[in-house]
Short mmCIF file of C-alpha atoms in Angstrom, two decimals:
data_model
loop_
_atom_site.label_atom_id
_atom_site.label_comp_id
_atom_site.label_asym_id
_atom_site.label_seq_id
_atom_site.Cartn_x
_atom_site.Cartn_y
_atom_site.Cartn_z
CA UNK Q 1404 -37.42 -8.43 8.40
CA UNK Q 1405 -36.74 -6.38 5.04
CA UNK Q 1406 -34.06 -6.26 2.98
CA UNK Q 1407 -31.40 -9.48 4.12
CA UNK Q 1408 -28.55 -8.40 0.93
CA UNK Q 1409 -27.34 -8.46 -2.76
CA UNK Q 1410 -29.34 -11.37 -4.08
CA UNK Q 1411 -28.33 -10.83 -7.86
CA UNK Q 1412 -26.76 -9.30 -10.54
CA UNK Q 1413 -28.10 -9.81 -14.03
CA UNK Q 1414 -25.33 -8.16 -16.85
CA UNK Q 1415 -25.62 -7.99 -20.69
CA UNK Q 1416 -22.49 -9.24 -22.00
CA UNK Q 1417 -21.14 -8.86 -25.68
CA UNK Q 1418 -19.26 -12.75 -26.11
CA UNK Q 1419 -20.65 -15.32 -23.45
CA UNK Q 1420 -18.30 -17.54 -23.59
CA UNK Q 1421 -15.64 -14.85 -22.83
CA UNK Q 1422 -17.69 -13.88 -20.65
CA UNK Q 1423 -18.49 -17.26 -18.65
CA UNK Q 1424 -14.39 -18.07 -18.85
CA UNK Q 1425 -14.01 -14.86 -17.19
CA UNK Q 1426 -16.53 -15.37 -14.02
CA UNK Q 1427 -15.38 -18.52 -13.62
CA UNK Q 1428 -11.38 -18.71 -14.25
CA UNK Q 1429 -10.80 -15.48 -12.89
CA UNK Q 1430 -13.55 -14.68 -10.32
CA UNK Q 1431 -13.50 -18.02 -9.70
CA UNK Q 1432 -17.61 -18.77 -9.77
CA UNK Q 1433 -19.18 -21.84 -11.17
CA UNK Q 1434 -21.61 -21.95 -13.86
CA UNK Q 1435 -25.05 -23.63 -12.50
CA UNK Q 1436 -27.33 -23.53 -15.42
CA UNK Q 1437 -28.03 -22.05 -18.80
CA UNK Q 1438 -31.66 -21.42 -19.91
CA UNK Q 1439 -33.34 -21.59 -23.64
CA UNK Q 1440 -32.54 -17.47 -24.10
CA UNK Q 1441 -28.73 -18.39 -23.74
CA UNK Q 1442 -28.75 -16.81 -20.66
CA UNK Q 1443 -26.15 -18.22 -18.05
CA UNK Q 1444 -26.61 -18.22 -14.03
CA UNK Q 1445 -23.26 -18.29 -12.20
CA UNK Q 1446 -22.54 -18.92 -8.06
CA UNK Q 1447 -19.55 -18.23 -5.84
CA UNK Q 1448 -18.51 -21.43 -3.79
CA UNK Q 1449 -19.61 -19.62 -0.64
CA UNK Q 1450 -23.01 -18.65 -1.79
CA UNK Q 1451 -25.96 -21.32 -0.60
CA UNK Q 1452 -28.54 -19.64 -2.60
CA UNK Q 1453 -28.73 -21.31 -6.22
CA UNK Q 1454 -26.83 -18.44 -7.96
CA UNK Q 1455 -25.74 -14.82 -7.92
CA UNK Q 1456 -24.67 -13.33 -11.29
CA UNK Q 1457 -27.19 -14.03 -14.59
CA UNK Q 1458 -25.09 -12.88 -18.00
CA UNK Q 1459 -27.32 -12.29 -20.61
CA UNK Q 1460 -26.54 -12.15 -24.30
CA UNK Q 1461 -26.50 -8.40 -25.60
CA UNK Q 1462 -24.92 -5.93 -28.43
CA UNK Q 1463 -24.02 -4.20 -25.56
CA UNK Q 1464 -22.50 -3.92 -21.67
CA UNK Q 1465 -24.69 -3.04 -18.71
CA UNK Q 1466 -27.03 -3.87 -15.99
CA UNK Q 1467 -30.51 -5.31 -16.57
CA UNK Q 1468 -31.05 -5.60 -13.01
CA UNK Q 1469 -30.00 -5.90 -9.54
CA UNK Q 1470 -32.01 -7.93 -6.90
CA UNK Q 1471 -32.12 -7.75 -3.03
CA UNK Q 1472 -33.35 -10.56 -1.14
CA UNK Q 1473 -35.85 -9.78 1.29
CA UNK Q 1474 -36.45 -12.16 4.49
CA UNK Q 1475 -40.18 -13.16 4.26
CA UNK Q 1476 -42.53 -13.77 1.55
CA UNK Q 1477 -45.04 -11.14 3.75
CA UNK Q 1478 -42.11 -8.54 3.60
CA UNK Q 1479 -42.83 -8.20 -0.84
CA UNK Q 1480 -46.75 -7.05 -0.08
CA UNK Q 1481 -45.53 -4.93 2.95
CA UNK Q 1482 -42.71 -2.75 0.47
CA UNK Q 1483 -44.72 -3.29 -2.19
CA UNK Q 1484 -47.25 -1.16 -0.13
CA UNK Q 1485 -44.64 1.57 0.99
CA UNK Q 1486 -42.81 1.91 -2.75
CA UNK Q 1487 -46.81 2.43 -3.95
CA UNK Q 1488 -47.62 4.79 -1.02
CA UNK Q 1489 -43.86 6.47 -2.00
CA UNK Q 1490 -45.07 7.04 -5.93
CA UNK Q 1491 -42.81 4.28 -7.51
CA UNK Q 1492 -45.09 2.29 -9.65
CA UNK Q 1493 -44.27 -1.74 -8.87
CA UNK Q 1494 -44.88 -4.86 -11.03
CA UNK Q 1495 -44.75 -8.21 -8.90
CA UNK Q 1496 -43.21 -10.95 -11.39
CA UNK Q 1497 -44.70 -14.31 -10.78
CA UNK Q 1498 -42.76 -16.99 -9.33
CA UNK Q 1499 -40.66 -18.73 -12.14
CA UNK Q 1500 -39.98 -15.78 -14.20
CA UNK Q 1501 -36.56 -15.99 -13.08
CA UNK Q 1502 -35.21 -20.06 -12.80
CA UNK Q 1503 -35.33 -21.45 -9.06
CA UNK Q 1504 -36.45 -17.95 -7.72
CA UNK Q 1505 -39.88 -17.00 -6.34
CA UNK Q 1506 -42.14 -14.08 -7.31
CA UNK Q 1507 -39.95 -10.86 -7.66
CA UNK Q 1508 -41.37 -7.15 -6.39
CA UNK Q 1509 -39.53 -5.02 -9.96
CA UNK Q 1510 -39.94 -1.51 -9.47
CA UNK Q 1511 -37.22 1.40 -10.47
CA UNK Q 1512 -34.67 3.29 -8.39
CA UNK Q 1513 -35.47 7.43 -8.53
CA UNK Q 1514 -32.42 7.23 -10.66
CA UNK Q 1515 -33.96 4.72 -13.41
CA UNK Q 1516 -31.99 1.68 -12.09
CA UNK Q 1517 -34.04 -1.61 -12.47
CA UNK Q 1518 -34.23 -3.06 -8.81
CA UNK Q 1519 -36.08 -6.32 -7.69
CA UNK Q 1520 -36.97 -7.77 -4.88
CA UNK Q 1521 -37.67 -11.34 -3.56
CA UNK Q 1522 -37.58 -13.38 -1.10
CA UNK Q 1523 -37.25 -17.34 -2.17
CA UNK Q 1524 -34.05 -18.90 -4.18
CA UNK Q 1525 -33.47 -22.42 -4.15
CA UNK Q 1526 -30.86 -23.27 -1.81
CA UNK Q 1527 -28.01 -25.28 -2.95
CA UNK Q 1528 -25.65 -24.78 -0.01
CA UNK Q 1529 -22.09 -23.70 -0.33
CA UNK Q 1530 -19.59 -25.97 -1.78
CA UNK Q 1531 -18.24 -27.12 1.91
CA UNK Q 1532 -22.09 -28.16 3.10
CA UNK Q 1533 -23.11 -27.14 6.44
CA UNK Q 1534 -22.41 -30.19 8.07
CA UNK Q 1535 -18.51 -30.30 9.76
CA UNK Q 1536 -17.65 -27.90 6.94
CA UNK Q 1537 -13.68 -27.54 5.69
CA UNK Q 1538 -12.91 -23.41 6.18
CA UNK Q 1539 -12.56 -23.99 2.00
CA UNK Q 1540 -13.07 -26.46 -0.60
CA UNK Q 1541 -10.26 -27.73 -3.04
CA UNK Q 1542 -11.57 -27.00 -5.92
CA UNK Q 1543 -11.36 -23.01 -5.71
CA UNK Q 1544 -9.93 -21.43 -8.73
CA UNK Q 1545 -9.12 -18.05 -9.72
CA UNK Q 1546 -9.28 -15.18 -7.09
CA UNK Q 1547 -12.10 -17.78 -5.75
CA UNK Q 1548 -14.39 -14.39 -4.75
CA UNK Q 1549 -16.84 -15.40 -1.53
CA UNK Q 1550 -19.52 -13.92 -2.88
CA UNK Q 1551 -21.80 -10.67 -4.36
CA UNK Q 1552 -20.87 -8.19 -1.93
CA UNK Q 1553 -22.18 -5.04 -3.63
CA UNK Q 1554 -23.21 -2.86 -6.50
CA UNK Q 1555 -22.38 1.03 -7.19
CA UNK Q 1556 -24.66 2.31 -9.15
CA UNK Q 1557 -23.72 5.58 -11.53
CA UNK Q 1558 -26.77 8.32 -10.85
CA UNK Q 1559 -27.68 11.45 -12.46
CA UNK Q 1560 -26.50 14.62 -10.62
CA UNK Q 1561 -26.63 18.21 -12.35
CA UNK Q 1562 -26.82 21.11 -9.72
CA UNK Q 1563 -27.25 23.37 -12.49
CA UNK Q 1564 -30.81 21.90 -13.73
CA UNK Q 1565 -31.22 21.08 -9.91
CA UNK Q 1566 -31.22 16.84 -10.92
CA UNK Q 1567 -29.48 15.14 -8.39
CA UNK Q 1568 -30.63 11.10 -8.56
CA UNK Q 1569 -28.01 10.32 -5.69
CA UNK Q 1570 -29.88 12.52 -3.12
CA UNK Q 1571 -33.34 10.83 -4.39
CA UNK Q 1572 -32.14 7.55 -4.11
CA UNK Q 1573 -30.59 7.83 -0.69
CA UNK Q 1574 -33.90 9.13 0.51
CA UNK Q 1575 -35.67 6.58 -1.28
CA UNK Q 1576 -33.42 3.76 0.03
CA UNK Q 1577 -33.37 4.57 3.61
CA UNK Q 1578 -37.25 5.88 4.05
CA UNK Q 1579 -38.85 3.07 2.58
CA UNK Q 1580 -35.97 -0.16 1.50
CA UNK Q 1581 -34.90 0.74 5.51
CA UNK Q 1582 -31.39 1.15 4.65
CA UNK Q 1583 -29.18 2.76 6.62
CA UNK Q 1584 -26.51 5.61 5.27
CA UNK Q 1585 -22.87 4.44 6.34
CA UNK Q 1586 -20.88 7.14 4.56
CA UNK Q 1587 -21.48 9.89 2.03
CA UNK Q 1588 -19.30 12.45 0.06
CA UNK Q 1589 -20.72 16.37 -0.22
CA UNK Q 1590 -19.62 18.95 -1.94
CA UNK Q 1591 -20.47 22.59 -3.44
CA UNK Q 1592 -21.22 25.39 -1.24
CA UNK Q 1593 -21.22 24.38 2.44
CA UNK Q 1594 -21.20 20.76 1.47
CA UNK Q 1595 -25.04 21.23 0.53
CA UNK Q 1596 -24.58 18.77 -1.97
CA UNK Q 1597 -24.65 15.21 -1.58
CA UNK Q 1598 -22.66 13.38 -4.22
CA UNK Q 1599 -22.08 10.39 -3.01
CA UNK Q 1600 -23.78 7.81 -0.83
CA UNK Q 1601 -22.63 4.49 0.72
CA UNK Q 1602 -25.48 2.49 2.44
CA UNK Q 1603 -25.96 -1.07 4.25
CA UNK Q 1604 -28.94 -3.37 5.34
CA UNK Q 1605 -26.28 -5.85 6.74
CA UNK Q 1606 -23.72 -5.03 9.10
CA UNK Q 1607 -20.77 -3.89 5.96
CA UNK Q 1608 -19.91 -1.12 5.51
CA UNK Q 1609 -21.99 -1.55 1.68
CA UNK Q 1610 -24.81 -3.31 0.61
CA UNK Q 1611 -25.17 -0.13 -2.15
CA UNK Q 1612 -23.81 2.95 -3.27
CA UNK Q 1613 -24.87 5.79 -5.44
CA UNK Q 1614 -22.45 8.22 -7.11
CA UNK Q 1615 -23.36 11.34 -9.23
CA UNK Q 1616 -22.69 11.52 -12.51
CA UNK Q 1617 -23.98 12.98 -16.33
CA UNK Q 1618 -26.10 9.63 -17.10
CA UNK Q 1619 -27.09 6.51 -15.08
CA UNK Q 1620 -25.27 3.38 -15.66
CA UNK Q 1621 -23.39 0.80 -13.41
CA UNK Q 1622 -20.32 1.60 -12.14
CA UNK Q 1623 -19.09 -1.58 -10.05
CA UNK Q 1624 -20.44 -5.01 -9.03
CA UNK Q 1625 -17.86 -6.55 -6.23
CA UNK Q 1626 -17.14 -9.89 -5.14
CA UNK Q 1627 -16.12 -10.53 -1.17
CA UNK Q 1628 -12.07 -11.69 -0.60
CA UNK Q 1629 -10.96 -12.40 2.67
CA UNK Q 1630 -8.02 -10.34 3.15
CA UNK Q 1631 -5.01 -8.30 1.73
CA UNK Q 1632 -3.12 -11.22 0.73
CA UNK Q 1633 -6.23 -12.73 -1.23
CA UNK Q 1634 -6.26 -9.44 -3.02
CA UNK Q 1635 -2.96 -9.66 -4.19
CA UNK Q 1636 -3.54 -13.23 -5.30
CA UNK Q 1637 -6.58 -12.05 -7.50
CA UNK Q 1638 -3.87 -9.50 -9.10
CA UNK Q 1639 -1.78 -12.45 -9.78
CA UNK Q 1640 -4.80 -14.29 -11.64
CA UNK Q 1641 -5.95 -11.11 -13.64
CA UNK Q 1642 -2.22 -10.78 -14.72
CA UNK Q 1643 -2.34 -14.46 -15.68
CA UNK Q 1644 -5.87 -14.23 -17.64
CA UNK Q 1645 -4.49 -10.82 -19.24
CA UNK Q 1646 -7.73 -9.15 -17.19
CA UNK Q 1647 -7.57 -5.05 -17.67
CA UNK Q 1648 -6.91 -3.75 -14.66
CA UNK Q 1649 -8.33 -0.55 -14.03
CA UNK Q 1650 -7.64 0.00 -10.37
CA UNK Q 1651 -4.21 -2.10 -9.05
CA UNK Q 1652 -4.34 -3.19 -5.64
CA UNK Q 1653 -5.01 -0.38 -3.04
CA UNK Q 1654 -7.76 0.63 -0.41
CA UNK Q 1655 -10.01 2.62 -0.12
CA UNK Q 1656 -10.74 5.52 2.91
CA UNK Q 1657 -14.66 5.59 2.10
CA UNK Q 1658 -15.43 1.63 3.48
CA UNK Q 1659 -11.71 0.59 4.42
CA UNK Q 1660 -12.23 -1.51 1.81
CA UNK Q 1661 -9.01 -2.98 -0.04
CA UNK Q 1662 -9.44 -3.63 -3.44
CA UNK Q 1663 -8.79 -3.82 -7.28
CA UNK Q 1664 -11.23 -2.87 -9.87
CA UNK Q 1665 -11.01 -4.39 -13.42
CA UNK Q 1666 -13.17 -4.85 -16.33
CA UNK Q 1667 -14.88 -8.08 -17.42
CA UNK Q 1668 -14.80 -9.08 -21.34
CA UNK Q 1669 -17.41 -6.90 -22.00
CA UNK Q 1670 -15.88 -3.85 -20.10
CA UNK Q 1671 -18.51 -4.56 -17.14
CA UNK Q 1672 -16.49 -3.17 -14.11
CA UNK Q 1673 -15.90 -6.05 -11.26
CA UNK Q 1674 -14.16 -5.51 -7.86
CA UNK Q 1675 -12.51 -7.72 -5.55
CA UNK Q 1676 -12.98 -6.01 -2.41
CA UNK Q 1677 -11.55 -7.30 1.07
CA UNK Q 1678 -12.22 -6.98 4.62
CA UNK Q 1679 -14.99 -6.46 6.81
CA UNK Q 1680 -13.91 -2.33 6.82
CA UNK Q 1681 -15.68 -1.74 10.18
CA UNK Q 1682 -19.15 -3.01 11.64
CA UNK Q 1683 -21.62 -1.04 10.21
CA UNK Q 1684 -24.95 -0.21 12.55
CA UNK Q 1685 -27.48 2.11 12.18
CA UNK Q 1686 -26.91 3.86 15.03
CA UNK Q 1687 -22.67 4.03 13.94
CA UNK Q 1688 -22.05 7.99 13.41
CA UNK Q 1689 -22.32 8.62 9.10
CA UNK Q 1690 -19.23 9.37 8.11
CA UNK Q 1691 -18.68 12.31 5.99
CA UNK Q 1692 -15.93 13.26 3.16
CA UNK Q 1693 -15.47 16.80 2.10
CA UNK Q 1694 -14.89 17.95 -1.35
CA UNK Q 1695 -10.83 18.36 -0.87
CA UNK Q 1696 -10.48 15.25 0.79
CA UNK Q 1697 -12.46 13.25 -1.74
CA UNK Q 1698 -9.23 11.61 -3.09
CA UNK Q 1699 -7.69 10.23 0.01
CA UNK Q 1700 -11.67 9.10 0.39
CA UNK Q 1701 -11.64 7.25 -3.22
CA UNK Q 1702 -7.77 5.50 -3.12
CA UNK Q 1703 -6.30 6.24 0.28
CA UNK Q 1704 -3.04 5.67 -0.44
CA UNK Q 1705 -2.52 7.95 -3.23
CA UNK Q 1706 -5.34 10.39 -2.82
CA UNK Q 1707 -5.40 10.62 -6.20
CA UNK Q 1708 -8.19 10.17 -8.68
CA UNK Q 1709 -8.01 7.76 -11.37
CA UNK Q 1710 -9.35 8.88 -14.70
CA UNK Q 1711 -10.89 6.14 -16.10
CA UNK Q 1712 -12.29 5.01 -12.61
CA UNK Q 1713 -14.47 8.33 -12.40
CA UNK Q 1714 -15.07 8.67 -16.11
CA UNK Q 1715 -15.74 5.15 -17.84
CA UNK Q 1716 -18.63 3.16 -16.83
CA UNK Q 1717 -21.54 0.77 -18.50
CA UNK K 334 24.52 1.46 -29.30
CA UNK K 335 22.16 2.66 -31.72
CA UNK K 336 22.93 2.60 -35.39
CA UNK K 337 22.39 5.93 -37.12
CA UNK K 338 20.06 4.43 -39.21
CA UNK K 339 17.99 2.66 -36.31
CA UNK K 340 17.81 6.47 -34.60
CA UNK K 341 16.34 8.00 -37.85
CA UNK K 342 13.67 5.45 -37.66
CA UNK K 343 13.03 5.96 -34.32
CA UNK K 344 13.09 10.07 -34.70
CA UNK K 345 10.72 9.13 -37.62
CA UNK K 346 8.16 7.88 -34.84
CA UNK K 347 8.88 9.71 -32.24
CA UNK K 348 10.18 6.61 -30.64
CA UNK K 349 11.05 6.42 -26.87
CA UNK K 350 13.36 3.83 -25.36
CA UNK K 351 10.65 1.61 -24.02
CA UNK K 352 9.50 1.69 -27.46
CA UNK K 353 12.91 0.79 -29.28
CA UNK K 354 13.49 -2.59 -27.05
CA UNK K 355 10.28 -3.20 -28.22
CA UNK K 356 10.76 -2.88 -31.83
CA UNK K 357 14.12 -4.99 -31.39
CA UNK K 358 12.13 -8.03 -29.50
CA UNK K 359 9.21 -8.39 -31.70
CA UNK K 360 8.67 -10.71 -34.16
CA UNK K 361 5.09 -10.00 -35.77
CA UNK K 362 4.93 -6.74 -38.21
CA UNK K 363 3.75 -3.40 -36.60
CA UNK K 364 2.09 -0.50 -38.32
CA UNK K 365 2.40 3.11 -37.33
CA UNK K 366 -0.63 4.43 -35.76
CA UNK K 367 -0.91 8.64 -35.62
CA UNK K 368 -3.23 10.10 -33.25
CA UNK K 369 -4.30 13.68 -35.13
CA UNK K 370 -5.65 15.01 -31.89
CA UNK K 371 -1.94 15.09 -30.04
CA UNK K 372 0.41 14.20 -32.84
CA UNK K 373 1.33 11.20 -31.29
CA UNK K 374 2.45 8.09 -33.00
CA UNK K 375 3.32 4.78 -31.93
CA UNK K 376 3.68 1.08 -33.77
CA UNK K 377 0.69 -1.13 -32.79
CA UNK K 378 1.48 -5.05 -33.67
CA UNK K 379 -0.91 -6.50 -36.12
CA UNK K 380 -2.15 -9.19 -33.77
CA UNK K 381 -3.24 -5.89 -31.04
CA UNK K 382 -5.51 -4.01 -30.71
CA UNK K 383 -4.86 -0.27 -31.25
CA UNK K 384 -5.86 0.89 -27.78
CA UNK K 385 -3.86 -2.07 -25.84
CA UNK K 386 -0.42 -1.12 -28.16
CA UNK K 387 -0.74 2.33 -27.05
CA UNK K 388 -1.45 0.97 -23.54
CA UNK K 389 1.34 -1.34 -23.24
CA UNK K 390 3.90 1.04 -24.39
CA UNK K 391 2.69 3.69 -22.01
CA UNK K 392 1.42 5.93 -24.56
CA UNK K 393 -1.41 8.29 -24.32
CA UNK K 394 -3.58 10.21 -26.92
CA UNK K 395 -6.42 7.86 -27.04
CA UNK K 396 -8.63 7.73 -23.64
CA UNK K 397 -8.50 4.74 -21.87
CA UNK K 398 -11.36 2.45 -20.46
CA UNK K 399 -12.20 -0.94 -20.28
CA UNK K 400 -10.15 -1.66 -23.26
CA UNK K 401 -13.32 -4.23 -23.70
CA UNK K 402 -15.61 -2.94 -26.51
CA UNK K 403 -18.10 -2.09 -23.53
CA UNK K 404 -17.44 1.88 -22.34
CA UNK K 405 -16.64 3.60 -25.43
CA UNK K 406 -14.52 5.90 -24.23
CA UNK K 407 -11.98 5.31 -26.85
CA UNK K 408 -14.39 5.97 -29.93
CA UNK K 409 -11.79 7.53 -32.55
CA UNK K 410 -12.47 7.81 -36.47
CA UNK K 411 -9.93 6.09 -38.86
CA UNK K 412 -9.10 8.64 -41.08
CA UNK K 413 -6.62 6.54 -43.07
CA UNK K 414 -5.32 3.30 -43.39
CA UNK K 415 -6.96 -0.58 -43.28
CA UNK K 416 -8.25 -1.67 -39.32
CA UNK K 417 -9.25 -5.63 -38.71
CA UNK K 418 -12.60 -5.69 -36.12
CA UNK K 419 -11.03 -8.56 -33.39
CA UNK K 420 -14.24 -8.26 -31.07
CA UNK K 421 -17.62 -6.87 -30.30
CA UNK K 422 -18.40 -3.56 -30.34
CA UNK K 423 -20.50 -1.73 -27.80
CA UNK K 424 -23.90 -0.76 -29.57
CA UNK K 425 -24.53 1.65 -26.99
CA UNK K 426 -21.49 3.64 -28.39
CA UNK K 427 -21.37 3.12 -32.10
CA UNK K 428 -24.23 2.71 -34.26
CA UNK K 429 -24.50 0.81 -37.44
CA UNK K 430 -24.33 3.95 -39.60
CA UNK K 431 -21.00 5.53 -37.47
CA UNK K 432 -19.47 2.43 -37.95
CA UNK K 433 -20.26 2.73 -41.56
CA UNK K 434 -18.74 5.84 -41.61
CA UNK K 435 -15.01 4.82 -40.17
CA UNK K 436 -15.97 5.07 -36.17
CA UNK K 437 -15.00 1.92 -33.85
CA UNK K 438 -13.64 1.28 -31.14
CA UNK K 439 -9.80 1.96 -30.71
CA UNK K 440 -9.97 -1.04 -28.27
CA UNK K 441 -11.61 -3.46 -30.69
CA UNK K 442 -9.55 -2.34 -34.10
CA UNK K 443 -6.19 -4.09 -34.97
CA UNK K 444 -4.32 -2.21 -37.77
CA UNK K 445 -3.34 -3.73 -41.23
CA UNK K 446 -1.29 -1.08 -42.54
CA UNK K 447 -0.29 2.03 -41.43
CA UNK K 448 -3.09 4.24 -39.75
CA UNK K 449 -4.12 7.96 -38.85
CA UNK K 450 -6.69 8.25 -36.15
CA UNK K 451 -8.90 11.41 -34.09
CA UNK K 452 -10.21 10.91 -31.25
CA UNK K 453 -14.29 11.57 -31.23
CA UNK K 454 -14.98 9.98 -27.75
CA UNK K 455 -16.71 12.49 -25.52
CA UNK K 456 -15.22 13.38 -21.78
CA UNK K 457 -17.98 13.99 -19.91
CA UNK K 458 -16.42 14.24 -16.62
CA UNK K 459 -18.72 12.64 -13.48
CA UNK K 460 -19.63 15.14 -11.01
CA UNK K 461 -16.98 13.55 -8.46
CA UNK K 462 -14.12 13.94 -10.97
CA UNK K 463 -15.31 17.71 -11.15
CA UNK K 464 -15.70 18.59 -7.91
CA UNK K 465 -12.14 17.42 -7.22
CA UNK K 466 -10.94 19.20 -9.87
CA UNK K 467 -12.71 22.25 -8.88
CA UNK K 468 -11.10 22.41 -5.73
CA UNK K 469 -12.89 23.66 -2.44
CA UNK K 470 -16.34 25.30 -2.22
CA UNK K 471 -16.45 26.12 -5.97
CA UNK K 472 -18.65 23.76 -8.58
CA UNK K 473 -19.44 23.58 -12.47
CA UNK K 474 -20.68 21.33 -14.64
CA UNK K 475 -18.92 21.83 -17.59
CA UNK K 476 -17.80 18.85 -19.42
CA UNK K 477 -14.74 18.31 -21.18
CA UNK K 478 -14.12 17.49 -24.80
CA UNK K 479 -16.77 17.82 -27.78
#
């Protein structure tokens, strides 16, 4: 019941076709359909559901949207119900509004942050079928990503006007979405404030996460890899494909997660991230990192921030 | 070994060594590119962008981002000199009238002649960024740069 996962991405991109040679050749998706608007839908070969990235043609970089899908058709009236009862105003799209997806509950995040909601996608089934499936099919290119893992999401946080869109959302996304908080970073007097929030509907570590900072944007969407040595492998291809690499490959102490972070054409930030990190339950203790650990938390190995990965975002 | 005339050019730029073996391996024309806001200078090829030539050479003075046209982090002014436009520029960062004006993009300008730069992109640092930098227990939200 509820929220299932990461359904969708949609992304304004600034040259398509750089765009769509990027998802594809380095990401390794496939391109499933472009509609009248010159918008393009993209899948990963492990996804069933008809796709999971839209790139839509823009002057700029960003996120339109990002979509969750939900279990049951009933489960749309039932949040739609809660997000009203909450105060978040809701808009239910009619089927069709998006290609080969069914109605869609739109409403915004506390921090601004379009979110939908649905609960039918046309299934297409994973490039290996379901019946006596190969572990992989031949065809993979690039870092051949699994599929959507995530999305970090960039929210407003200002302790001295008292704003802090992290803290909202969190509440927001566990009271009423019925996610459940995994990890979270706090810091300022007595750790009172909470700047950072990892949260999960499945059993990752991340379904979502909300950082603090001066406007709201997106900070990340990630694609699923296997393991270390896939990781690696995707540094190869983004070396290959000249890919800027913001992030080379390291891990993570918030998740476990091992990853690299890079910018598509547009300078939309993608990860690669690998490894299940630990089975994440609601009732698994939160875990917590303190203002002077928050480097180790960030890139383990170095405990070291990275400019542009805590400054630059879309 | 380093002719004496080779050195003065290299003095001339304040060259470094990574930046000499360049100079002897390439074979397309590079144009000096002066950053007014550290004095730094460094030869950008005419077929790169200004941001990826400073990048590549392991330069700083311009911020660093996507290197995509997307973030605008690396918003500078051309104060003098002739820049080429080699890919879309974030809307979100520079208007129509700014890029009237001289401001791109250092990431989506490739120089055709010699060119002096400042940097006008704004810092604002994320609250994670200054938290760590504030160190334990103690918190501002001052932000960095113009």
């Amino acid at each position: 019941m509820g929220i299932l996962r990461i359904g969708h991405a949609s992304l304004r991109v600034m040259d398509m076709a750089a765009a769509v040679r990027h998802y594809e050749n380095v990401l390794g998706m496939k391109k499933v359909m472009e509609d009248k608007h010159g918008n393009v839908y993209l899948k990963c070969w492990d996804e069933w559901d008809k796709f999971s990235l839209i790139l839509t043609p823009s002057d700029r970089a960003g996120l339109n949207h990002v979509a969750y899908k939900v279990e049951r058709e009933e489960d749309l009236d039932e949040l739609q119900e809660k997000i009203e009862a909450y105060g978040i105003s809701t808009t239910m799209l009619p089927e069709g509004t998006l290609p080969s997806t069914g109605r869609m509950l739109q409403f915004n995040l506390p921090s601004g942050h379009e979110m939908r909601l649905y609960a039918f996608k046309e299934c297409v089934g994973t490039d290996v079928g379901n019946i006596n499936p190969d572990p992989w099919p031949d065809d993979i290119r690039g870092a051949g990503a699994h599929w959507l893992d995530h999305c970090l999401l960039m929210c407003e946080l200002n302790p001295e006007t008292g704003v802090n869109k992290v803290a909202e959302n969190t509440k927001f996304a566990t009271e009423v979405l019925g996610f459940f908080l995994t990890e979270q970073v706090v810091v300022g007097p007595n750790g009172s404030i909470q700047a950072a929030t990892w949260l999960a509907r499945s059993s990752t570590p991340h379904d979502i996460a909300f950082v603090g900072g001066p406007r709201m944007g997106l900070h990340h969407i990630a694609f699923f890899l296997d393991d270390w040595h896939d990781i690696l492998k995707a540094a190869d291809v983004m070396a290959k494909n000249k890919v800027k690499i913001d992030v080379a490959p390291t891990r993570h102490g918030i998740t476990r997660g091992q990853t690299i972070y890079f910018f598509d054409p547009s300078g939309n930030r993608n990860e690669t991230f690998a490894g299940l990190g630990y089975l994440a339950q609601p009732d698994r203790p939160v875990v917590t990192w303190t203002e002077e650990h928050l480097g180790s938390g960030i890139f383990y190995h170095t405990g070291e921030l990275v400019p542009s990965f805590t400054e630059v975002y879309t | 070994m380093v002719s004496k005339q080779t050195k003065k050019v290299f003095d001339g730029m304040k060259c470094n060594f990574y930046t000499g073996l360049t100079m002897f391996r390439a074979t397309t024309q590079t144009f000096p590119v002066e950053v007014t806001n550290t004095g730094e200078s460094y030869p950008c090829a005419k077929n790169e962008n200004l941001l990826r030539g400073m990048v590549r050479l392991g330069r700083r003075g311009i911020p660093v981002g996507c290197i995509n046209g997307g973030c605008g982090i690396c918003k500078v002014r051309i104060l003098s000199g002739e820049v080429e436009v080699v890919g879309p520029i974030s809307r979100a960062h520079v208007s129509e009238e700014e890029e009237a004006e001289g401001i791109t993009l250092a990431c989506r300008v490739a120089p055709r002649s010699a060119v002096v730069l400042t940097v006008v992109g704004k810092m604002a640092k994320p609250f994670l960024a200054l938290a760590a930098a504030n160190g334990q227990g103690r918190l501002s939200t001052q932000s960095k740069g113009e």
